[in-house]
Coordinates of C-alpha atoms and ligand atoms in Angstrom, one line a residue:
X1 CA 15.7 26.3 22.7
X2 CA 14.0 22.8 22.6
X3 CA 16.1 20.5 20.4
X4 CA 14.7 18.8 17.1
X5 CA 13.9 15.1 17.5
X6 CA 17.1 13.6 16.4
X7 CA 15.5 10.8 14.3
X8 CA 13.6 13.4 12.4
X9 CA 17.7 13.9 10.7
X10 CA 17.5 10.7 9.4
X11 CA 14.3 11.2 7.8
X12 CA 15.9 10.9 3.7
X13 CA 15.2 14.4 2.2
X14 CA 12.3 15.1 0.5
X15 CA 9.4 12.1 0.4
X16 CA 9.5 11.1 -2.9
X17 CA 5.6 12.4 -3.5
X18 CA 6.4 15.4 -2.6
X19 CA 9.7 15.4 -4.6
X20 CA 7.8 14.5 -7.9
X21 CA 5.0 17.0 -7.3
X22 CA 8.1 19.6 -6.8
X23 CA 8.8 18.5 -10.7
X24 CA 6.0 18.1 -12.1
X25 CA 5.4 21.9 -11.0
X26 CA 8.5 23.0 -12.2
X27 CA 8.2 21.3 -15.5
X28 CA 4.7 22.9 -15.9
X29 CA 5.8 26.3 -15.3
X30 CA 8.9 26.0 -17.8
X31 CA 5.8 24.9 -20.5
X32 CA 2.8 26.4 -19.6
X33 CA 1.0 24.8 -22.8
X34 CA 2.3 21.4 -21.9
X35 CA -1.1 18.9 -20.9
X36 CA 0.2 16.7 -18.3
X37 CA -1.5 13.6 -17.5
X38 CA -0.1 11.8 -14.4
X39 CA 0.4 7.9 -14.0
X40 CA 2.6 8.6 -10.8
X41 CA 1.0 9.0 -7.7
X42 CA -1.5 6.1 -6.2
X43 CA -4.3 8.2 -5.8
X44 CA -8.1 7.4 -6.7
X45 CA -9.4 9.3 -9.5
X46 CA -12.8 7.4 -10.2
X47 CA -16.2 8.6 -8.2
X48 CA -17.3 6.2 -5.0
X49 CA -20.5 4.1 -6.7
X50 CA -23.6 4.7 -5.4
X51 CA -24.6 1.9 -2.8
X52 CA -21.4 2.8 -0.7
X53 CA -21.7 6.8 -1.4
X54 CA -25.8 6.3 -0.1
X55 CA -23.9 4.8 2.8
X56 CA -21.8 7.6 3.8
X57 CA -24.7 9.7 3.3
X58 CA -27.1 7.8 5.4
X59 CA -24.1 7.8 8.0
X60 CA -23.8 11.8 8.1
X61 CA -28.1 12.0 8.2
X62 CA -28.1 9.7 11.3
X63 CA -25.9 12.1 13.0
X64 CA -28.3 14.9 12.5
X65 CA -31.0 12.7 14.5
X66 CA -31.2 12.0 18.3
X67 CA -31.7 8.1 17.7
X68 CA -28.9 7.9 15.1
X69 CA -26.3 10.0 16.8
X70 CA -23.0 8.4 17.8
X71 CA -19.8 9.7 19.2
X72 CA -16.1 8.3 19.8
X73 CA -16.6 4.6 18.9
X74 CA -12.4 3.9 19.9
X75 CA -11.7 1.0 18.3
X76 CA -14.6 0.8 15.6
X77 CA -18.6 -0.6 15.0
X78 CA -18.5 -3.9 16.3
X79 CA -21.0 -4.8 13.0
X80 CA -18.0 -3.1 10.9
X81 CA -15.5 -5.3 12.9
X82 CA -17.6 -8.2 12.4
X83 CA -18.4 -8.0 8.9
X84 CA -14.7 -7.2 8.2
X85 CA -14.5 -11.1 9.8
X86 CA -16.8 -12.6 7.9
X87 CA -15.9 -11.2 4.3
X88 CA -12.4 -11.1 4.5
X89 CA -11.2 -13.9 7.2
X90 CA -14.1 -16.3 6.9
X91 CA -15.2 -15.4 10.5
X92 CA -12.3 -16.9 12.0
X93 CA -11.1 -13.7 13.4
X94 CA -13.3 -12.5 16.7
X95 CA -14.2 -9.0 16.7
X96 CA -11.7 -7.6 19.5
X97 CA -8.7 -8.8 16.8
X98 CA -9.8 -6.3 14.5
X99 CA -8.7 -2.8 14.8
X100 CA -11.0 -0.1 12.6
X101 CA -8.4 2.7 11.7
X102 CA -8.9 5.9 9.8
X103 CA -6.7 4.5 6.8
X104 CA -3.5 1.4 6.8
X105 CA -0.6 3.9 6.3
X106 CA -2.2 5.7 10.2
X107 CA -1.8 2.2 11.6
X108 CA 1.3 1.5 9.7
X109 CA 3.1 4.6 11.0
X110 CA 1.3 3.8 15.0
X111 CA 2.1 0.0 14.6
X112 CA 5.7 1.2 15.3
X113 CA 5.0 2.1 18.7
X114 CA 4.5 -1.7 19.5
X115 CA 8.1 -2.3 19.2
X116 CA 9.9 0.9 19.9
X117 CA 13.2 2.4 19.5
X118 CA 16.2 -0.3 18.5
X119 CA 13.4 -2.7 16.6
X120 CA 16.0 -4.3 13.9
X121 CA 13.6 -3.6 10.8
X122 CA 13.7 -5.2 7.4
X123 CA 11.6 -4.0 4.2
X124 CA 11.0 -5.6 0.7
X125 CA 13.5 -3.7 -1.6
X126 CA 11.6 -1.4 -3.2
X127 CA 8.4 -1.2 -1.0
X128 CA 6.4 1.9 0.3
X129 CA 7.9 4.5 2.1
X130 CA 6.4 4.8 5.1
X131 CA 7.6 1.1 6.4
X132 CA 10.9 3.1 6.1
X133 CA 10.3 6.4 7.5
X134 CA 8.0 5.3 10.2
X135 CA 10.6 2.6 11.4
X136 CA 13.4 5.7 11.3
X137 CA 10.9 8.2 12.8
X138 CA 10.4 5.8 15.9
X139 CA 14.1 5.2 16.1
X140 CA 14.7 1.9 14.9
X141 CA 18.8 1.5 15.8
X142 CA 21.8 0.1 14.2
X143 CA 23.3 0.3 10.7
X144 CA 23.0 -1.2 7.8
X145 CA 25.4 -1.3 5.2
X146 CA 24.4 1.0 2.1
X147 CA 20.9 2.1 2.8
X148 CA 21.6 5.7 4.3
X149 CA 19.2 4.5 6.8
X150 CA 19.9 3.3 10.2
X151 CA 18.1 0.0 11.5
X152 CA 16.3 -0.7 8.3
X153 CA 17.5 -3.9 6.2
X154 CA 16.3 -3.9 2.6
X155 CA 15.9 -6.8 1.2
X156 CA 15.9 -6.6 -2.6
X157 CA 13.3 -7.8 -4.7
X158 CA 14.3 -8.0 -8.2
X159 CA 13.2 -10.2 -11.6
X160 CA 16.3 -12.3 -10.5
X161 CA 14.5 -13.3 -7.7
X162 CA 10.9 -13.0 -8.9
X163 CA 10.4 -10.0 -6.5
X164 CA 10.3 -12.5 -3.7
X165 CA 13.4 -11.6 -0.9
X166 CA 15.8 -14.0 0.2
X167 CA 14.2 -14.9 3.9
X168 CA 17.4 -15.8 5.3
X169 CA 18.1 -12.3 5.5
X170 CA 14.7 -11.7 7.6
X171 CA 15.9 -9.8 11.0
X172 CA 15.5 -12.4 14.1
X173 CA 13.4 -11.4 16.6
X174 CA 12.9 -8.4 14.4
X175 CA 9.8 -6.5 12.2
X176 CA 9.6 -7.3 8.7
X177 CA 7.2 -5.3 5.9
X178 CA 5.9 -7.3 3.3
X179 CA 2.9 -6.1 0.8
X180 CA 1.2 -8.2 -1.3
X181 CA -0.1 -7.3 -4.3
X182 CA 3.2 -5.3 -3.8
X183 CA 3.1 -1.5 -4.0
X184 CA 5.6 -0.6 -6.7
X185 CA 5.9 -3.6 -8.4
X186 CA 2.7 -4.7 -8.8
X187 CA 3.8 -8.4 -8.1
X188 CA 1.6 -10.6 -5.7
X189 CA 3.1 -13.7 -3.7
X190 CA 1.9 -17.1 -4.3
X191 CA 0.7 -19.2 -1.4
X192 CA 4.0 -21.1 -1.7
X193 CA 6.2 -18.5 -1.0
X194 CA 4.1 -16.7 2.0
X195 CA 4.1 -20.7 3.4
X196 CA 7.9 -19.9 3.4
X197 CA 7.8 -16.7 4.4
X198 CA 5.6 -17.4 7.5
X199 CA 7.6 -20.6 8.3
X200 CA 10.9 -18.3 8.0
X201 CA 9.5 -15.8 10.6
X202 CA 8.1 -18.3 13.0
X203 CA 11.9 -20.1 13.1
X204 CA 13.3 -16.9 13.2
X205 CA 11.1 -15.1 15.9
X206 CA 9.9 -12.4 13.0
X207 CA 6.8 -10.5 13.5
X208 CA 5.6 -10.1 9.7
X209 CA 3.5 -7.1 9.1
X210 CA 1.6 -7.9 6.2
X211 CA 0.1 -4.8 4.3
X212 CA -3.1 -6.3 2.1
X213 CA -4.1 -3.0 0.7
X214 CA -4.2 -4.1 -2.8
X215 CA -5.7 -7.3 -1.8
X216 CA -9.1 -6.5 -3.8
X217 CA -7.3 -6.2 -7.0
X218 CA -6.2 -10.1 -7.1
X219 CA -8.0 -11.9 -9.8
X220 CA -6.0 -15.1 -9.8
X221 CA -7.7 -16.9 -7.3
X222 CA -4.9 -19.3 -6.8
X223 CA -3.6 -16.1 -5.0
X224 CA -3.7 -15.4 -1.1
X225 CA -5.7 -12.4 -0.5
X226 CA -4.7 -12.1 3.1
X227 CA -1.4 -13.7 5.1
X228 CA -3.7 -15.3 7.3
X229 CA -4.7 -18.2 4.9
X230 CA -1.6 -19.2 5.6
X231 CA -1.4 -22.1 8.6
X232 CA 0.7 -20.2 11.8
X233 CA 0.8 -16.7 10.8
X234 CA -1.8 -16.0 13.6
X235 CA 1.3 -16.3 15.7
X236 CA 4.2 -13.9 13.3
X237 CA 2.0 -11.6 11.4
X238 CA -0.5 -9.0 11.9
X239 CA -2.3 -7.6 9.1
X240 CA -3.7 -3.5 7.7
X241 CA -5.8 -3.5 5.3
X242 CA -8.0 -0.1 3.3
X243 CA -11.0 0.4 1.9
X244 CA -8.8 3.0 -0.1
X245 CA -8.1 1.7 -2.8
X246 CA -11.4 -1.1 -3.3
X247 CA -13.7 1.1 -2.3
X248 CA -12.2 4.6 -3.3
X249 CA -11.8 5.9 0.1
X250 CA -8.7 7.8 -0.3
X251 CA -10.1 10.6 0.9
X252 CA -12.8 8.9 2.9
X253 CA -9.8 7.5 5.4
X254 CA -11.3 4.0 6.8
X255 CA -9.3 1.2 7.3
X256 CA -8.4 -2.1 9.6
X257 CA -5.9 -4.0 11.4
X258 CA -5.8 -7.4 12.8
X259 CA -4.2 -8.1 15.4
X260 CA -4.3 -12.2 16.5
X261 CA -5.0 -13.0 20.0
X262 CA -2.1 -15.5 19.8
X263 CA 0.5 -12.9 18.6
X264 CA 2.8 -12.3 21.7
X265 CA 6.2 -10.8 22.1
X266 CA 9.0 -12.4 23.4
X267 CA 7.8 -11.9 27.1
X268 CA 4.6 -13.5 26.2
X269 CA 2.5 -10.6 26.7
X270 CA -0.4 -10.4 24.4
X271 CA 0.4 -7.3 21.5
X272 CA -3.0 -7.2 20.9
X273 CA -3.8 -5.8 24.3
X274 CA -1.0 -3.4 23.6
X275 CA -2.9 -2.5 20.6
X276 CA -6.1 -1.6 22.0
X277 CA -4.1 0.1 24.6
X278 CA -2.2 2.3 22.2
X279 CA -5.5 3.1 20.2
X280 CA -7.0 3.8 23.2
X281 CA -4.4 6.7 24.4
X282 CA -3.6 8.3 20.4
X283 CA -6.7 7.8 18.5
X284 CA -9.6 8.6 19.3
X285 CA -11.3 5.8 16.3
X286 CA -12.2 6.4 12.4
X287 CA -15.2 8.4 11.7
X288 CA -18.8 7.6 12.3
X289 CA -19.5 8.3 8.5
X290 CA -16.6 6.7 7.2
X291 CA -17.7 3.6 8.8
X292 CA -21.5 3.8 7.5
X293 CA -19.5 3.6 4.1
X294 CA -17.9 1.1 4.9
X295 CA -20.7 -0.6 6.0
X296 CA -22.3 0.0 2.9
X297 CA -19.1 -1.4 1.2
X298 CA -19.3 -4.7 2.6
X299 CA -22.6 -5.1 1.5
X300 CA -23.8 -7.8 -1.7
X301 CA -24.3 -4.5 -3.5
X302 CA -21.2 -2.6 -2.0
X303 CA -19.1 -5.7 -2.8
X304 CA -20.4 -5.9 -6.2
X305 CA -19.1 -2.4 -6.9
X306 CA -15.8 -2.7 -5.3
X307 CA -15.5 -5.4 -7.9
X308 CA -16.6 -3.1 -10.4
X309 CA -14.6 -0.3 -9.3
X310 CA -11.2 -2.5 -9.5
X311 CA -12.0 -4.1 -12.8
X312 CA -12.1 -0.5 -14.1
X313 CA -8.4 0.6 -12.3
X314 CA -7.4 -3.5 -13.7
X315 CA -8.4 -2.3 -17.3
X316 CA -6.9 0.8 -17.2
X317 CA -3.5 -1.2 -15.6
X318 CA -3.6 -3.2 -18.8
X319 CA -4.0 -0.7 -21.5
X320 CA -0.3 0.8 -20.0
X321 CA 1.3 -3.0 -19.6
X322 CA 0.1 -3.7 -23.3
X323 CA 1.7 -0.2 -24.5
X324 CA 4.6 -0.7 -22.6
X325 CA 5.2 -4.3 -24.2
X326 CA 4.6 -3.0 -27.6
X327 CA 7.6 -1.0 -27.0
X328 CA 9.6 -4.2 -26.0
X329 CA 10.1 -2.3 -22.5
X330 CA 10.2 -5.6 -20.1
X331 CA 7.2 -4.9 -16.9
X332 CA 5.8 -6.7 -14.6
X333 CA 2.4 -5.7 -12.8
X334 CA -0.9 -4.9 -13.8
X335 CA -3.0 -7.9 -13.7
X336 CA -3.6 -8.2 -9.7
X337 CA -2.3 -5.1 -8.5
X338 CA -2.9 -1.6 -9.8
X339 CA 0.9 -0.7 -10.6
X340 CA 3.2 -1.4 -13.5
X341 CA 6.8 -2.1 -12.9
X342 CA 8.9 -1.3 -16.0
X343 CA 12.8 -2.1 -16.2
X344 CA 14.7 0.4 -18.3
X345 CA 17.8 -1.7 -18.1
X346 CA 21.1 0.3 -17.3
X347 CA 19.3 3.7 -16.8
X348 CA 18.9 6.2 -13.8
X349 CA 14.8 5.8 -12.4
X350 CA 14.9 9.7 -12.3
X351 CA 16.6 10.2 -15.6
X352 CA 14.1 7.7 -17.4
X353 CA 11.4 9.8 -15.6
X354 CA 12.8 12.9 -16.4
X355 CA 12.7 11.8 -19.9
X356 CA 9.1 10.6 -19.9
X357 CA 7.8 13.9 -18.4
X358 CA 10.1 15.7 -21.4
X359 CA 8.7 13.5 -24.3
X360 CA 5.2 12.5 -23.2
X361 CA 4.0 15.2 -20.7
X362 CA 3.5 12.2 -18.8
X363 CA 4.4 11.9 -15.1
X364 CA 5.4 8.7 -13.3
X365 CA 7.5 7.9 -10.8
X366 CA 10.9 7.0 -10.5
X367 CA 12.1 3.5 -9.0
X368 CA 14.8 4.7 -7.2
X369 CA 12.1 6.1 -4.9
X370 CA 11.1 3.0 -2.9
X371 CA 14.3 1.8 -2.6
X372 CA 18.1 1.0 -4.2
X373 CA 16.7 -1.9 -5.8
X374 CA 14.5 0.1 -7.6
X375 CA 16.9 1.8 -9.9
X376 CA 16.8 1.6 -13.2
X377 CA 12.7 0.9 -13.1
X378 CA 9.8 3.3 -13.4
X379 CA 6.1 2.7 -11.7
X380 CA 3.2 3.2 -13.8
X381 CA 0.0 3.7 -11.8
X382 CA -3.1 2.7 -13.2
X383 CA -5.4 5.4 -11.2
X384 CA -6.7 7.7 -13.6
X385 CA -9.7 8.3 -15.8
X386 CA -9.8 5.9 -19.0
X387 CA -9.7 8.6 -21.6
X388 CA -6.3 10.0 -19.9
X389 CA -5.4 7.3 -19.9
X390 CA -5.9 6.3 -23.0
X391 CA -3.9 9.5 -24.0
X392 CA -1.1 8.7 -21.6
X393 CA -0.8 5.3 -23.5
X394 CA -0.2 7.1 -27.2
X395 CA 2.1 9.5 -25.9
X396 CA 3.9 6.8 -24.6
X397 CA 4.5 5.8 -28.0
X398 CA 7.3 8.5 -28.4
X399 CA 9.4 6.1 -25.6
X400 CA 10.9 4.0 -28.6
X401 CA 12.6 7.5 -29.2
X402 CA 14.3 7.1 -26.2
X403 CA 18.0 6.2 -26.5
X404 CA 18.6 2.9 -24.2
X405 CA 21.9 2.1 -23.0
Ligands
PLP1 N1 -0.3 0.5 1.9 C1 0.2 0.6 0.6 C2 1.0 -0.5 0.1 C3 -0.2 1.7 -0.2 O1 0.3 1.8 -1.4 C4 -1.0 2.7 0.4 C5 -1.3 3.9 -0.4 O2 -0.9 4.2 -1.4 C6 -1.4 2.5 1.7 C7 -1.0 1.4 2.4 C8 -2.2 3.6 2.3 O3 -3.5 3.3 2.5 P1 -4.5 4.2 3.2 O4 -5.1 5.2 2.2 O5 -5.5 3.3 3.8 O6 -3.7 5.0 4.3

């Protein structure tokens, strides 16, 4: 027989979605009249508004006509590529350094291929999982001390700190993940410390791969909505971004990467080329109607509803953060990113959320999750429709009756 794809064997059991939909189902059948609302997982709940949902229609009618029809468009509408440009980067970015993907988390799992097997790989302790898992599935090599993982340094990020890593730990002439507004803690970097992070990755022959998917949620405008307002990360970063979570297009699937012209490896050679190359030979672009929508989205009246659609998730992200402080539970979160991060000092992330789902029919999701530095901490998201909400937030009440240690 064929063997399994060793890597897959480091792969850590069960993705922690999956994992918490595994309990939540359990739970559910052991009380059938129990009303669960969830605050876990980051999916959209709220319907797409109507200028970018006309686009997505408009995009699937064209199809149906001999003059509107399109096929394969590989690496995305050039007007989609160029209006990413102008909204997002100023215009500063030329059309062929934007990549149109069906969704960041596709391009973050593809990106890997750039580097290959033995990339030394290091992740913001807790982040997402799939900067994990994708580095292990591709083979990233070596060990590090304590992770369970091989070739993945985690770098923790904790209120010590103020969720910003120490950058002397950043792997030379290695891959680092950094998201911002982070996804779980819901904290976004100032320009200060991405100046340091880009000048530590420049000195240190880092290429920083900047996840902006919650870059629509920033309010502060004091904050960097993109690494590339930052002078010389053209040459150390490259950048996904999503109309997933703006636009509600989780299920849509459209989404970007830019790649700079002057990012290059250590040989010099361009990785942009190798990006189109590598789009070219495993994906065959995002869809036609996907991009219509997006299209739509990145119109005055699609932009204006993006806004509108975030403020909503941004209000919801409150009501939790101002619950959660009644109950003198210490967060961080919630006011330019859609996630709470909520320290339950001393106590197990999947005890606290085994409690929660006991005592509130609430689920959330456990820190320990995204990472060792996430123990003892809970994320709260803030998708979900207000009166659920709402109810979520009462119900947390009953968390005072929690013992703490
Ligand atoms: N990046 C981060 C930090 C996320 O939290 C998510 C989704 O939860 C994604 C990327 C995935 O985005 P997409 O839906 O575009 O694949």
């Amino acid at each position: 027989m064929i063997s399994r794809n060793p890597c897959l064997a480091n792969i850590k059991a069960g993705y922690l979605f999956p994992e918490i939909a595994k309990r939540r189902r359990e739970f559910a059948a052991a009380h059938p009249e129990a009303k669960i609302i969830s605050l876990g997982v980051g999916n959209t709940t709220e319907p797409i508004l109507p200028h970018i949902n006309r686009g997505l229609v408009e995009g699937a009618r064209q199809l149906g006509t001999v003059t509107g029809y399109s096929g394969y468009s590989d690496e995305g509408l050039l007007s989609l590529r160029e209006r990413i440009s102008q909204v997002f980067y100023r215009g500063r970015f030329k059309a062929d350094e934007i990549f149109i993907s069906d969704g960041a988390k596709c391009d973050i799992g593809r990106l890997q291929l750039l580097f290959g097997a033995g990339t030394k790989v290091a992740v913001q302790d807790p982040s997402y999982p799939v900067y994990v898992d994708g580095s292990v599935l591709i083979g990233a090599a070596g060990t590090w001390a304590g992770t369970g993982y091989q070739g993945i340094r985690y770098l923790p990020c904790t209120a010590e700190n103020r969720y910003f890593p120490d950058l002397s730990l950043l792997p030379p002439n290695g891959l680092f993940y950094f998201c911002s507004p982070n996804n779980p803690t819901g904290t976004t970097a100032t320009r200060e410390q991405l100046s340091a992070l880009v000048n530590a990755a420049l000195q240190k022959g880092t290429v920083i791969v900047f996840d902006a998917a919650y870059s629509e949620y920033i309010r502060d405008p004091a904050l960097p909505k993109s690494i590339f307002e930052i002078p010389g990360a053209t040459s150390c970063a490259l950048e996904v971004n999503s109309f997933s979570k703006s636009a509600g297009f989780t299920g849509v699937r459209l989404g970007w990467t830019v790649v700079p012209q002057e990012l290059v490896y250590a040989g010099g050679e361009k990785v942009n080329a190798d990006w189109s190359r590598i789009c070219g030979t495993i994906f065959n672009g995002a869809s036609n109607i996907a991009q219509a929508g997006g299209l739509a989205a990145l119109e005055t009246e699609g932009l204006k509803e993006i806004q509108e659609l975030t403020d909503f998730y941004l209000g919801n992200a409150r009501l939790i953060r101002a619950t959660l402080q009644n109950l003198g539970i210490s967060c961080v979160g919630g006011d330019n990113a859609p996630y709470i991060w909520a320290q339950f000092p001393g106590r197990d992330s999947w005890d606290v959320f085994a409690e929660i789902l006991e005592t509130c029919q609430v689920v959330s999701t456990p820190g320990a999750g995204f990472g060792p530095a996430g123990q003892s901490f809970i994320r709260f998201s803030a998708f979900g429709h207000r009166p659920e909400v709402e109810e979520a937030c009462e119900r947390l009440g009953r968390l005072a009756k929690i013992p703490m240690r």
